[in-house]
Amino acid sequence: MFVAGLSYKIIGGIIVVAVPAAVLFFSIILQPNQTLLQGYQAGRILAWLKPEEYPELAYQQMNSVIAIGSGQLYGKGLDTNLVSSVKNGNFIAEPQTDFIFAVAGEELGFLGCCIIIILELLIAVECIRIGKKARDLAGTLVCCGMGALIFLQTFINICVTTRILPNTGLPLPFVSAGLTSLVTLFIGIGIVLNIGLQVRKY
């Protein structure tokens, strides 16, 4: 909305409406026998809000936080064969997909996680930079949209693995295993690069 040139008043109005709506949504979810969400959807949110009451549903995220913390500053190394590790144990189902950041935190540590975050941010910022130089509004919107997609997907994935947000199932861009996500990102980046090769505005 900001990139498209909408007024700050409109954007502010949307935020003013969205915040109370989110509060109302969560208050409804916490009610027993609610019908707004399916059982598994409500379970993910309840496990996030009250992990001690839903230990089985919060199992993935709790073990993810433990794995990230166990990596400390430098991590345990990529060649670790410990049974207690997230990669080799059964502490997280399919850790190579949505919870790959937990594996990175355990094996690469805080520094490795910072490098991953910086690389993701650099890709997102470069998409926006190309968009600012695009010759028309459509190119700007496509590039900035791609940058926003990568940034938000990275942000949400890391927030899920650190239990800041409920489990959403979003992969970590360019890192998580999954052909569909990777091909989609490559197509998007290809379009952004093509826009960057067009005659630029000055």
PDB file of C-alpha atoms in Angstrom, residues 17-106:
ATOM      1  CA  VAL A  17      -9.123  -1.341  12.421  1.00  0.00           C
ATOM      2  CA  ALA A  18      -6.766  -4.349  12.182  1.00  0.00           C
ATOM      3  CA  VAL A  19      -5.421  -4.206  15.752  1.00  0.00           C
ATOM      4  CA  PRO A  20      -8.828  -4.401  17.533  1.00  0.00           C
ATOM      5  CA  ALA A  21      -9.919  -7.034  14.999  1.00  0.00           C
ATOM      6  CA  ALA A  22      -6.901  -9.174  15.926  1.00  0.00           C
ATOM      7  CA  VAL A  23      -7.687  -8.796  19.639  1.00  0.00           C
ATOM      8  CA  LEU A  24     -11.310  -9.793  18.999  1.00  0.00           C
ATOM      9  CA  PHE A  25     -10.194 -12.757  16.893  1.00  0.00           C
ATOM     10  CA  PHE A  26      -7.956 -14.165  19.639  1.00  0.00           C
ATOM     11  CA  SER A  27     -10.620 -13.596  22.288  1.00  0.00           C
ATOM     12  CA  ILE A  28     -13.048 -15.662  20.190  1.00  0.00           C
ATOM     13  CA  ILE A  29     -10.457 -18.406  19.644  1.00  0.00           C
ATOM     14  CA  LEU A  30      -9.952 -18.772  23.393  1.00  0.00           C
ATOM     15  CA  GLN A  31     -13.655 -19.478  23.921  1.00  0.00           C
ATOM     16  CA  PRO A  32     -14.560 -23.170  24.331  1.00  0.00           C
ATOM     17  CA  ASN A  33     -16.429 -24.863  21.472  1.00  0.00           C
ATOM     18  CA  GLN A  34     -15.743 -22.023  19.030  1.00  0.00           C
ATOM     19  CA  THR A  35     -16.540 -22.776  15.376  1.00  0.00           C
ATOM     20  CA  LEU A  36     -14.493 -20.060  13.683  1.00  0.00           C
ATOM     21  CA  LEU A  37     -11.474 -22.310  13.088  1.00  0.00           C
ATOM     22  CA  GLN A  38     -10.934 -25.999  12.463  1.00  0.00           C
ATOM     23  CA  GLY A  39      -9.693 -28.098  15.366  1.00  0.00           C
ATOM     24  CA  TYR A  40      -6.069 -28.294  14.248  1.00  0.00           C
ATOM     25  CA  GLN A  41      -5.977 -24.556  13.507  1.00  0.00           C
ATOM     26  CA  ALA A  42      -7.285 -23.611  16.930  1.00  0.00           C
ATOM     27  CA  GLY A  43      -4.942 -26.188  18.471  1.00  0.00           C
ATOM     28  CA  ARG A  44      -1.876 -24.477  17.016  1.00  0.00           C
ATOM     29  CA  ILE A  45      -2.915 -21.113  18.439  1.00  0.00           C
ATOM     30  CA  LEU A  46      -3.824 -22.555  21.844  1.00  0.00           C
ATOM     31  CA  ALA A  47      -0.535 -24.479  21.988  1.00  0.00           C
ATOM     32  CA  TRP A  48       1.266 -21.207  21.288  1.00  0.00           C
ATOM     33  CA  LEU A  49      -0.638 -19.264  23.954  1.00  0.00           C
ATOM     34  CA  LYS A  50      -0.752 -22.034  26.578  1.00  0.00           C
ATOM     35  CA  PRO A  51       2.039 -24.553  25.857  1.00  0.00           C
ATOM     36  CA  GLU A  52       1.893 -26.006  29.370  1.00  0.00           C
ATOM     37  CA  GLU A  53      -1.740 -27.039  28.809  1.00  0.00           C
ATOM     38  CA  TYR A  54      -1.125 -28.463  25.324  1.00  0.00           C
ATOM     39  CA  PRO A  55       2.327 -30.101  25.555  1.00  0.00           C
ATOM     40  CA  GLU A  56       1.733 -32.499  22.647  1.00  0.00           C
ATOM     41  CA  LEU A  57       0.674 -29.733  20.271  1.00  0.00           C
ATOM     42  CA  ALA A  58       3.479 -27.420  21.439  1.00  0.00           C
ATOM     43  CA  TYR A  59       6.072 -30.211  21.129  1.00  0.00           C
ATOM     44  CA  GLN A  60       7.592 -28.954  17.866  1.00  0.00           C
ATOM     45  CA  GLN A  61       8.051 -25.356  18.927  1.00  0.00           C
ATOM     46  CA  MET A  62       9.298 -26.132  22.430  1.00  0.00           C
ATOM     47  CA  ASN A  63      11.983 -28.475  21.092  1.00  0.00           C
ATOM     48  CA  SER A  64      12.860 -25.933  18.428  1.00  0.00           C
ATOM     49  CA  VAL A  65      13.584 -23.287  21.065  1.00  0.00           C
ATOM     50  CA  ILE A  66      15.686 -25.786  23.044  1.00  0.00           C
ATOM     51  CA  ALA A  67      17.666 -26.709  19.915  1.00  0.00           C
ATOM     52  CA  ILE A  68      18.383 -23.078  19.023  1.00  0.00           C
ATOM     53  CA  GLY A  69      19.480 -22.336  22.583  1.00  0.00           C
ATOM     54  CA  SER A  70      21.728 -25.395  22.733  1.00  0.00           C
ATOM     55  CA  GLY A  71      23.739 -24.103  19.767  1.00  0.00           C
ATOM     56  CA  GLN A  72      24.892 -21.113  21.833  1.00  0.00           C
ATOM     57  CA  LEU A  73      27.278 -18.735  20.026  1.00  0.00           C
ATOM     58  CA  TYR A  74      29.170 -20.959  17.566  1.00  0.00           C
ATOM     59  CA  GLY A  75      26.950 -24.054  17.324  1.00  0.00           C
ATOM     60  CA  LYS A  76      27.773 -27.748  17.627  1.00  0.00           C
ATOM     61  CA  GLY A  77      29.111 -28.111  14.088  1.00  0.00           C
ATOM     62  CA  LEU A  78      27.692 -29.492  10.855  1.00  0.00           C
ATOM     63  CA  ASP A  79      29.096 -32.995  11.303  1.00  0.00           C
ATOM     64  CA  THR A  80      27.541 -33.709  14.671  1.00  0.00           C
ATOM     65  CA  ASN A  81      26.156 -37.246  14.966  1.00  0.00           C
ATOM     66  CA  LEU A  82      24.712 -36.880  18.439  1.00  0.00           C
ATOM     67  CA  VAL A  83      21.453 -38.747  18.940  1.00  0.00           C
ATOM     68  CA  SER A  84      20.261 -35.795  21.006  1.00  0.00           C
ATOM     69  CA  SER A  85      20.536 -33.407  18.050  1.00  0.00           C
ATOM     70  CA  VAL A  86      17.429 -32.181  16.262  1.00  0.00           C
ATOM     71  CA  LYS A  87      18.657 -33.510  12.917  1.00  0.00           C
ATOM     72  CA  ASN A  88      19.359 -37.054  14.099  1.00  0.00           C
ATOM     73  CA  GLY A  89      16.748 -37.450  16.825  1.00  0.00           C
ATOM     74  CA  ASN A  90      12.966 -37.495  16.687  1.00  0.00           C
ATOM     75  CA  PHE A  91      12.471 -34.220  18.517  1.00  0.00           C
ATOM     76  CA  ILE A  92      11.060 -32.329  15.530  1.00  0.00           C
ATOM     77  CA  ALA A  93       9.118 -33.949  12.700  1.00  0.00           C
ATOM     78  CA  GLU A  94      10.667 -33.181   9.297  1.00  0.00           C
ATOM     79  CA  PRO A  95      13.153 -30.567  10.612  1.00  0.00           C
ATOM     80  CA  GLN A  96      14.486 -29.912   7.103  1.00  0.00           C
ATOM     81  CA  THR A  97      11.270 -28.114   6.134  1.00  0.00           C
ATOM     82  CA  ASP A  98       9.506 -25.539   8.327  1.00  0.00           C
ATOM     83  CA  PHE A  99      11.888 -25.892  11.279  1.00  0.00           C
ATOM     84  CA  ILE A 100      15.191 -25.781   9.403  1.00  0.00           C
ATOM     85  CA  PHE A 101      16.118 -22.648  11.373  1.00  0.00           C
ATOM     86  CA  ALA A 102      16.191 -24.777  14.540  1.00  0.00           C
ATOM     87  CA  VAL A 103      18.745 -27.078  12.898  1.00  0.00           C
ATOM     88  CA  ALA A 104      20.766 -24.038  11.822  1.00  0.00           C
ATOM     89  CA  GLY A 105      20.638 -22.638  15.336  1.00  0.00           C
ATOM     90  CA  GLU A 106      21.851 -25.899  16.833  1.00  0.00           C
TER      91      GLU A 106
END
